[in-house]
C-alpha atoms as a PDB file:
ATOM      1  CA  UNK A   1    -146.210 -70.856 163.865  1.00  0.00           C
ATOM      2  CA  UNK A   2    -145.637 -74.605 163.328  1.00  0.00           C
ATOM      3  CA  UNK A   3    -146.442 -77.133 166.013  1.00  0.00           C
ATOM      4  CA  UNK A   4    -143.163 -79.032 165.177  1.00  0.00           C
ATOM      5  CA  UNK A   5    -141.064 -75.952 166.123  1.00  0.00           C
ATOM      6  CA  UNK A   6    -142.437 -75.855 169.673  1.00  0.00           C
ATOM      7  CA  UNK A   7    -140.224 -77.396 172.416  1.00  0.00           C
ATOM      8  CA  UNK A   8    -141.415 -79.046 175.678  1.00  0.00           C
ATOM      9  CA  UNK A   9    -142.393 -76.337 178.206  1.00  0.00           C
ATOM     10  CA  UNK A  10    -142.490 -73.478 175.628  1.00  0.00           C
ATOM     11  CA  UNK A  11    -145.182 -70.954 176.168  1.00  0.00           C
ATOM     12  CA  UNK A  12    -147.017 -69.138 173.360  1.00  0.00           C
ATOM     13  CA  UNK A  13    -149.159 -66.161 174.244  1.00  0.00           C
ATOM     14  CA  UNK A  14    -152.157 -65.036 172.195  1.00  0.00           C
ATOM     15  CA  UNK A  15    -153.128 -63.838 169.811  1.00  0.00           C
ATOM     16  CA  UNK A  16    -151.366 -66.660 167.917  1.00  0.00           C
ATOM     17  CA  UNK A  17    -152.192 -69.513 165.639  1.00  0.00           C
ATOM     18  CA  UNK A  18    -150.423 -72.881 165.880  1.00  0.00           C
ATOM     19  CA  UNK A  19    -150.601 -75.111 162.856  1.00  0.00           C
ATOM     20  CA  UNK A  20    -149.857 -78.785 162.558  1.00  0.00           C
ATOM     21  CA  UNK A  21    -150.659 -81.633 160.096  1.00  0.00           C
ATOM     22  CA  UNK A  22    -154.062 -82.610 161.578  1.00  0.00           C
ATOM     23  CA  UNK A  23    -155.124 -79.485 163.366  1.00  0.00           C
ATOM     24  CA  UNK A  24    -155.083 -75.650 163.712  1.00  0.00           C
ATOM     25  CA  UNK A  25    -155.082 -74.223 167.313  1.00  0.00           C
ATOM     26  CA  UNK A  26    -156.186 -70.558 167.721  1.00  0.00           C
ATOM     27  CA  UNK A  27    -154.939 -68.822 170.966  1.00  0.00           C
ATOM     28  CA  UNK A  28    -157.199 -65.781 171.645  1.00  0.00           C
ATOM     29  CA  UNK A  29    -155.893 -62.646 173.323  1.00  0.00           C
ATOM     30  CA  UNK A  30    -155.561 -62.851 177.105  1.00  0.00           C
ATOM     31  CA  UNK A  31    -154.866 -66.630 176.640  1.00  0.00           C
ATOM     32  CA  UNK A  32    -151.634 -68.737 176.495  1.00  0.00           C
ATOM     33  CA  UNK A  33    -150.621 -72.164 175.357  1.00  0.00           C
ATOM     34  CA  UNK A  34    -147.943 -74.298 177.094  1.00  0.00           C
ATOM     35  CA  UNK A  35    -146.482 -77.464 175.682  1.00  0.00           C
ATOM     36  CA  UNK A  36    -146.605 -80.139 178.305  1.00  0.00           C
ATOM     37  CA  UNK A  37    -144.179 -82.867 178.909  1.00  0.00           C
ATOM     38  CA  UNK A  38    -146.343 -85.234 176.894  1.00  0.00           C
ATOM     39  CA  UNK A  39    -146.429 -82.883 173.971  1.00  0.00           C
ATOM     40  CA  UNK A  40    -149.994 -81.565 174.610  1.00  0.00           C
ATOM     41  CA  UNK A  41    -151.009 -77.978 174.284  1.00  0.00           C
ATOM     42  CA  UNK A  42    -152.414 -76.801 177.483  1.00  0.00           C
ATOM     43  CA  UNK A  43    -154.453 -73.492 177.106  1.00  0.00           C
ATOM     44  CA  UNK A  44    -154.905 -71.185 180.178  1.00  0.00           C
ATOM     45  CA  UNK A  45    -156.542 -67.855 180.661  1.00  0.00           C
ATOM     46  CA  UNK A  46    -154.105 -65.058 181.640  1.00  0.00           C
ATOM     47  CA  UNK A  47    -156.654 -62.408 182.712  1.00  0.00           C
ATOM     48  CA  UNK A  48    -159.547 -63.312 185.053  1.00  0.00           C
ATOM     49  CA  UNK A  49    -162.988 -63.036 183.792  1.00  0.00           C
ATOM     50  CA  UNK A  50    -164.937 -59.980 184.967  1.00  0.00           C
ATOM     51  CA  UNK A  51    -166.876 -60.768 188.082  1.00  0.00           C
ATOM     52  CA  UNK A  52    -170.380 -60.207 186.491  1.00  0.00           C
ATOM     53  CA  UNK A  53    -169.508 -62.664 183.720  1.00  0.00           C
ATOM     54  CA  UNK A  54    -167.936 -65.326 185.933  1.00  0.00           C
ATOM     55  CA  UNK A  55    -169.843 -68.540 186.125  1.00  0.00           C
ATOM     56  CA  UNK A  56    -171.017 -69.669 189.630  1.00  0.00           C
ATOM     57  CA  UNK A  57    -172.810 -72.688 190.859  1.00  0.00           C
ATOM     58  CA  UNK A  58    -175.962 -71.865 188.998  1.00  0.00           C
ATOM     59  CA  UNK A  59    -176.361 -73.384 185.552  1.00  0.00           C
ATOM     60  CA  UNK A  60    -175.998 -71.054 182.608  1.00  0.00           C
ATOM     61  CA  UNK A  61    -177.902 -72.561 179.764  1.00  0.00           C
ATOM     62  CA  UNK A  62    -175.800 -70.620 177.237  1.00  0.00           C
ATOM     63  CA  UNK A  63    -172.454 -71.792 178.490  1.00  0.00           C
ATOM     64  CA  UNK A  64    -173.915 -75.324 178.911  1.00  0.00           C
ATOM     65  CA  UNK A  65    -174.860 -75.473 175.285  1.00  0.00           C
ATOM     66  CA  UNK A  66    -171.496 -74.039 174.221  1.00  0.00           C
ATOM     67  CA  UNK A  67    -169.484 -76.737 176.144  1.00  0.00           C
ATOM     68  CA  UNK A  68    -171.860 -79.359 174.972  1.00  0.00           C
ATOM     69  CA  UNK A  69    -171.114 -78.547 171.306  1.00  0.00           C
ATOM     70  CA  UNK A  70    -167.466 -78.294 172.023  1.00  0.00           C
ATOM     71  CA  UNK A  71    -167.310 -81.820 173.590  1.00  0.00           C
ATOM     72  CA  UNK A  72    -169.470 -83.333 170.855  1.00  0.00           C
ATOM     73  CA  UNK A  73    -167.249 -81.745 168.219  1.00  0.00           C
ATOM     74  CA  UNK A  74    -164.317 -83.663 169.624  1.00  0.00           C
ATOM     75  CA  UNK A  75    -166.132 -86.945 169.294  1.00  0.00           C
ATOM     76  CA  UNK A  76    -167.160 -86.028 165.698  1.00  0.00           C
ATOM     77  CA  UNK A  77    -163.596 -85.178 164.698  1.00  0.00           C
ATOM     78  CA  UNK A  78    -162.480 -88.539 166.035  1.00  0.00           C
ATOM     79  CA  UNK A  79    -165.025 -90.128 163.738  1.00  0.00           C
ATOM     80  CA  UNK A  80    -163.852 -88.199 160.693  1.00  0.00           C
ATOM     81  CA  UNK A  81    -160.214 -89.312 161.442  1.00  0.00           C
ATOM     82  CA  UNK A  82    -161.234 -93.002 161.826  1.00  0.00           C
ATOM     83  CA  UNK A  83    -163.278 -92.824 158.649  1.00  0.00           C
ATOM     84  CA  UNK A  84    -160.549 -91.318 156.539  1.00  0.00           C
ATOM     85  CA  UNK A  85    -157.802 -93.717 157.803  1.00  0.00           C
ATOM     86  CA  UNK A  86    -159.696 -96.934 157.890  1.00  0.00           C
ATOM     87  CA  UNK A  87    -159.290 -99.830 155.423  1.00  0.00           C
ATOM     88  CA  UNK A  88    -162.513-101.528 156.242  1.00  0.00           C
ATOM     89  CA  UNK A  89    -165.619-101.000 154.222  1.00  0.00           C
ATOM     90  CA  UNK A  90    -167.621-101.288 157.408  1.00  0.00           C
ATOM     91  CA  UNK A  91    -165.956 -98.074 158.676  1.00  0.00           C
ATOM     92  CA  UNK A  92    -165.242 -96.093 155.438  1.00  0.00           C
ATOM     93  CA  UNK A  93    -168.564 -96.760 153.679  1.00  0.00           C
ATOM     94  CA  UNK A  94    -171.060 -98.230 156.168  1.00  0.00           C
ATOM     95  CA  UNK A  95    -169.961 -95.811 158.809  1.00  0.00           C
ATOM     96  CA  UNK A  96    -170.576 -98.559 161.477  1.00  0.00           C
ATOM     97  CA  UNK A  97    -168.541 -96.826 164.365  1.00  0.00           C
ATOM     98  CA  UNK A  98    -169.191 -94.681 167.423  1.00  0.00           C
ATOM     99  CA  UNK A  99    -167.099 -92.226 169.392  1.00  0.00           C
ATOM    100  CA  UNK A 100    -167.821 -90.944 172.867  1.00  0.00           C
ATOM    101  CA  UNK A 101    -165.850 -89.003 175.437  1.00  0.00           C
ATOM    102  CA  UNK A 102    -166.030 -90.310 179.051  1.00  0.00           C
ATOM    103  CA  UNK A 103    -165.317 -88.224 182.028  1.00  0.00           C
ATOM    104  CA  UNK A 104    -163.444 -89.998 184.901  1.00  0.00           C
ATOM    105  CA  UNK A 105    -164.593 -87.388 187.640  1.00  0.00           C
ATOM    106  CA  UNK A 106    -168.397 -87.979 186.927  1.00  0.00           C
ATOM    107  CA  UNK A 107    -167.709 -91.617 185.940  1.00  0.00           C
ATOM    108  CA  UNK A 108    -170.272 -91.235 183.113  1.00  0.00           C
ATOM    109  CA  UNK A 109    -170.442 -90.332 179.387  1.00  0.00           C
ATOM    110  CA  UNK A 110    -170.229 -86.616 178.822  1.00  0.00           C
ATOM    111  CA  UNK A 111    -170.222 -86.378 174.960  1.00  0.00           C
ATOM    112  CA  UNK A 112    -170.820 -88.516 171.939  1.00  0.00           C
ATOM    113  CA  UNK A 113    -171.110 -88.120 168.269  1.00  0.00           C
ATOM    114  CA  UNK A 114    -174.239 -89.092 166.298  1.00  0.00           C
ATOM    115  CA  UNK A 115    -172.637 -92.006 164.496  1.00  0.00           C
ATOM    116  CA  UNK A 116    -174.503 -95.174 165.406  1.00  0.00           C
ATOM    117  CA  UNK A 117    -176.928 -94.447 168.286  1.00  0.00           C
ATOM    118  CA  UNK A 118    -177.217 -98.155 169.147  1.00  0.00           C
ATOM    119  CA  UNK A 119    -173.893 -98.008 170.926  1.00  0.00           C
ATOM    120  CA  UNK A 120    -174.882 -95.108 173.153  1.00  0.00           C
ATOM    121  CA  UNK A 121    -176.392 -97.018 176.002  1.00  0.00           C
ATOM    122  CA  UNK A 122    -173.445 -99.352 176.547  1.00  0.00           C
ATOM    123  CA  UNK A 123    -170.410 -97.375 175.640  1.00  0.00           C
ATOM    124  CA  UNK A 124    -169.956 -95.766 178.989  1.00  0.00           C
ATOM    125  CA  UNK A 125    -170.143 -99.131 180.581  1.00  0.00           C
ATOM    126  CA  UNK A 126    -167.155-100.270 178.542  1.00  0.00           C
ATOM    127  CA  UNK A 127    -164.971 -97.480 180.015  1.00  0.00           C
ATOM    128  CA  UNK A 128    -166.311 -98.001 183.520  1.00  0.00           C
ATOM    129  CA  UNK A 129    -165.502-101.791 183.281  1.00  0.00           C
ATOM    130  CA  UNK A 130    -161.860-100.812 182.803  1.00  0.00           C
ATOM    131  CA  UNK A 131    -161.974 -98.345 185.466  1.00  0.00           C
ATOM    132  CA  UNK A 132    -163.447-100.770 188.071  1.00  0.00           C
ATOM    133  CA  UNK A 133    -161.143-103.575 187.014  1.00  0.00           C
ATOM    134  CA  UNK A 134    -158.657-103.822 189.940  1.00  0.00           C
ATOM    135  CA  UNK A 135    -156.483-106.110 187.925  1.00  0.00           C
ATOM    136  CA  UNK A 136    -155.761-103.419 185.395  1.00  0.00           C
ATOM    137  CA  UNK A 137    -153.310-100.713 186.212  1.00  0.00           C
ATOM    138  CA  UNK A 138    -153.864 -97.807 183.849  1.00  0.00           C
ATOM    139  CA  UNK A 139    -150.779 -95.927 182.913  1.00  0.00           C
ATOM    140  CA  UNK A 140    -149.922 -93.110 180.466  1.00  0.00           C
ATOM    141  CA  UNK A 141    -149.516 -94.339 176.886  1.00  0.00           C
ATOM    142  CA  UNK A 142    -151.747 -97.444 177.380  1.00  0.00           C
ATOM    143  CA  UNK A 143    -154.606 -98.432 175.203  1.00  0.00           C
ATOM    144  CA  UNK A 144    -157.129-101.281 175.829  1.00  0.00           C
ATOM    145  CA  UNK A 145    -159.313-103.335 173.569  1.00  0.00           C
ATOM    146  CA  UNK A 146    -162.527-105.003 174.687  1.00  0.00           C
ATOM    147  CA  UNK A 147    -165.627-106.496 172.960  1.00  0.00           C
ATOM    148  CA  UNK A 148    -167.196-108.487 175.854  1.00  0.00           C
ATOM    149  CA  UNK A 149    -170.988-107.967 176.089  1.00  0.00           C
ATOM    150  CA  UNK A 150    -170.634-108.644 179.813  1.00  0.00           C
ATOM    151  CA  UNK A 151    -168.537-105.503 179.990  1.00  0.00           C
ATOM    152  CA  UNK A 152    -170.476-102.932 178.010  1.00  0.00           C
ATOM    153  CA  UNK A 153    -169.890-104.475 174.618  1.00  0.00           C
ATOM    154  CA  UNK A 154    -172.655-105.319 172.097  1.00  0.00           C
ATOM    155  CA  UNK A 155    -171.945-108.131 169.702  1.00  0.00           C
ATOM    156  CA  UNK A 156    -168.327-109.446 169.433  1.00  0.00           C
ATOM    157  CA  UNK A 157    -167.527-107.825 166.085  1.00  0.00           C
ATOM    158  CA  UNK A 158    -168.029-104.438 167.576  1.00  0.00           C
ATOM    159  CA  UNK A 159    -164.526-103.846 169.088  1.00  0.00           C
ATOM    160  CA  UNK A 160    -164.042-100.914 171.429  1.00  0.00           C
ATOM    161  CA  UNK A 161    -160.663 -99.310 171.873  1.00  0.00           C
ATOM    162  CA  UNK A 162    -160.367 -97.142 175.170  1.00  0.00           C
ATOM    163  CA  UNK A 163    -157.571 -94.598 175.563  1.00  0.00           C
ATOM    164  CA  UNK A 164    -156.828 -92.872 178.877  1.00  0.00           C
ATOM    165  CA  UNK A 165    -155.717 -89.251 178.733  1.00  0.00           C
ATOM    166  CA  UNK A 166    -153.125 -88.032 181.156  1.00  0.00           C
ATOM    167  CA  UNK A 167    -151.585 -84.766 182.260  1.00  0.00           C
ATOM    168  CA  UNK A 168    -148.390 -84.987 184.362  1.00  0.00           C
ATOM    169  CA  UNK A 169    -149.274 -88.473 185.511  1.00  0.00           C
ATOM    170  CA  UNK A 170    -152.791 -87.513 186.420  1.00  0.00           C
ATOM    171  CA  UNK A 171    -155.585 -89.322 184.770  1.00  0.00           C
ATOM    172  CA  UNK A 172    -158.051 -86.715 183.383  1.00  0.00           C
ATOM    173  CA  UNK A 173    -160.535 -88.623 181.297  1.00  0.00           C
ATOM    174  CA  UNK A 174    -161.025 -91.418 178.689  1.00  0.00           C
ATOM    175  CA  UNK A 175    -161.692 -91.350 174.985  1.00  0.00           C
ATOM    176  CA  UNK A 176    -163.165 -94.470 173.259  1.00  0.00           C
ATOM    177  CA  UNK A 177    -163.719 -95.700 169.745  1.00  0.00           C
ATOM    178  CA  UNK A 178    -165.996 -98.510 168.644  1.00  0.00           C
ATOM    179  CA  UNK A 179    -166.117-100.003 165.269  1.00  0.00           C
ATOM    180  CA  UNK A 180    -167.661-103.090 163.487  1.00  0.00           C
ATOM    181  CA  UNK A 181    -165.210-105.634 162.224  1.00  0.00           C
ATOM    182  CA  UNK A 182    -165.948-108.000 159.325  1.00  0.00           C
ATOM    183  CA  UNK A 183    -164.944-111.066 161.314  1.00  0.00           C
ATOM    184  CA  UNK A 184    -163.698-112.037 164.798  1.00  0.00           C
ATOM    185  CA  UNK A 185    -163.812-115.753 164.503  1.00  0.00           C
ATOM    186  CA  UNK A 186    -166.598-118.205 165.464  1.00  0.00           C
ATOM    187  CA  UNK A 187    -168.387-120.873 163.602  1.00  0.00           C
ATOM    188  CA  UNK A 188    -169.397-118.819 160.557  1.00  0.00           C
ATOM    189  CA  UNK A 189    -167.902-116.014 158.542  1.00  0.00           C
ATOM    190  CA  UNK A 190    -168.970-112.661 159.866  1.00  0.00           C
ATOM    191  CA  UNK A 191    -169.064-113.802 163.547  1.00  0.00           C
ATOM    192  CA  UNK A 192    -172.879-113.613 163.783  1.00  0.00           C
ATOM    193  CA  UNK A 193    -174.034-117.183 163.495  1.00  0.00           C
ATOM    194  CA  UNK A 194    -177.732-117.599 164.043  1.00  0.00           C
ATOM    195  CA  UNK A 195    -177.368-121.211 165.439  1.00  0.00           C
ATOM    196  CA  UNK A 196    -174.726-120.427 168.077  1.00  0.00           C
ATOM    197  CA  UNK A 197    -175.329-121.954 171.532  1.00  0.00           C
ATOM    198  CA  UNK A 198    -172.484-120.282 173.375  1.00  0.00           C
ATOM    199  CA  UNK A 199    -170.609-117.093 173.047  1.00  0.00           C
ATOM    200  CA  UNK A 200    -167.388-118.931 172.093  1.00  0.00           C
ATOM    201  CA  UNK A 201    -169.043-119.958 168.951  1.00  0.00           C
ATOM    202  CA  UNK A 202    -169.397-116.190 168.028  1.00  0.00           C
ATOM    203  CA  UNK A 203    -165.831-115.402 168.104  1.00  0.00           C
ATOM    204  CA  UNK A 204    -162.982-114.033 170.198  1.00  0.00           C
ATOM    205  CA  UNK A 205    -163.821-112.349 173.450  1.00  0.00           C
ATOM    206  CA  UNK A 206    -161.922-109.719 175.414  1.00  0.00           C
ATOM    207  CA  UNK A 207    -162.890-107.911 178.645  1.00  0.00           C
ATOM    208  CA  UNK A 208    -159.943-105.434 178.525  1.00  0.00           C
ATOM    209  CA  UNK A 209    -156.719-106.406 176.792  1.00  0.00           C
ATOM    210  CA  UNK A 210    -153.825-103.911 176.620  1.00  0.00           C
ATOM    211  CA  UNK A 211    -152.840-103.437 173.046  1.00  0.00           C
ATOM    212  CA  UNK A 212    -150.546-100.413 173.492  1.00  0.00           C
ATOM    213  CA  UNK A 213    -148.116-100.070 176.360  1.00  0.00           C
ATOM    214  CA  UNK A 214    -146.335 -96.690 176.973  1.00  0.00           C
ATOM    215  CA  UNK A 215    -146.988 -95.733 173.391  1.00  0.00           C
ATOM    216  CA  UNK A 216    -145.745 -99.010 171.872  1.00  0.00           C
ATOM    217  CA  UNK A 217    -148.171-101.211 169.965  1.00  0.00           C
ATOM    218  CA  UNK A 218    -148.087-104.759 171.346  1.00  0.00           C
ATOM    219  CA  UNK A 219    -148.285-106.417 167.973  1.00  0.00           C
ATOM    220  CA  UNK A 220    -147.124-109.976 169.126  1.00  0.00           C
ATOM    221  CA  UNK A 221    -149.754-110.006 172.009  1.00  0.00           C
ATOM    222  CA  UNK A 222    -152.446-108.995 169.556  1.00  0.00           C
ATOM    223  CA  UNK A 223    -151.434-111.619 166.960  1.00  0.00           C
ATOM    224  CA  UNK A 224    -151.423-114.320 169.662  1.00  0.00           C
ATOM    225  CA  UNK A 225    -155.008-113.340 170.740  1.00  0.00           C
ATOM    226  CA  UNK A 226    -156.287-113.396 167.121  1.00  0.00           C
ATOM    227  CA  UNK A 227    -154.623-116.869 166.713  1.00  0.00           C
ATOM    228  CA  UNK A 228    -156.279-118.219 169.812  1.00  0.00           C
ATOM    229  CA  UNK A 229    -159.608-119.333 168.177  1.00  0.00           C
ATOM    230  CA  UNK A 230    -161.834-122.175 169.153  1.00  0.00           C
ATOM    231  CA  UNK A 231    -163.096-122.328 165.541  1.00  0.00           C
ATOM    232  CA  UNK A 232    -161.689-121.440 162.228  1.00  0.00           C
ATOM    233  CA  UNK A 233    -163.735-119.208 159.889  1.00  0.00           C
END
């Protein structure tokens, strides 16, 4: 069936296949999918797992590896979408980007794709900096931008976009994307001057600016931030 034909609250029981423009969701027997108020597909098991197959508190190495691959595949798919939709050569051809998935409950990175490993050590800190920022009220439909090396960033051209994922007003986890941009201001083109003496000479700095509010892109605020340069390059 087509995803566009499903209404809010509709339940689809397996076995079934839901097709949409960017994905195909397979619902196995004994499972069902429900369309949430936010339009997400929530899959739940209808029949309990047999007791001898249930996972307890002990670590099952097989299941651990299965979920590891599942979470990593999400980050990899994020990378494919970014690469296929980007305009920048840095993203489409140089592949200078990185996608992790951060878990709020554990407050740590739980999965990442093998894009640019140099971002691995600091990416989780970028998400945590937003979580720990008391001045930021994270709400459904919001997206934040940051590139500050003091808040988990690398150099300023590497811009990180952090998106919280909600279900019924409950914050579940974050997904984040980081990509190298050709220029972010500063005293020289490329925003990587070898003779800079302060970070303001390297370009624009953000420690967590909201760029999408309740699903609406804040174009004017982003333009004002880009125009606010100490130096023209």
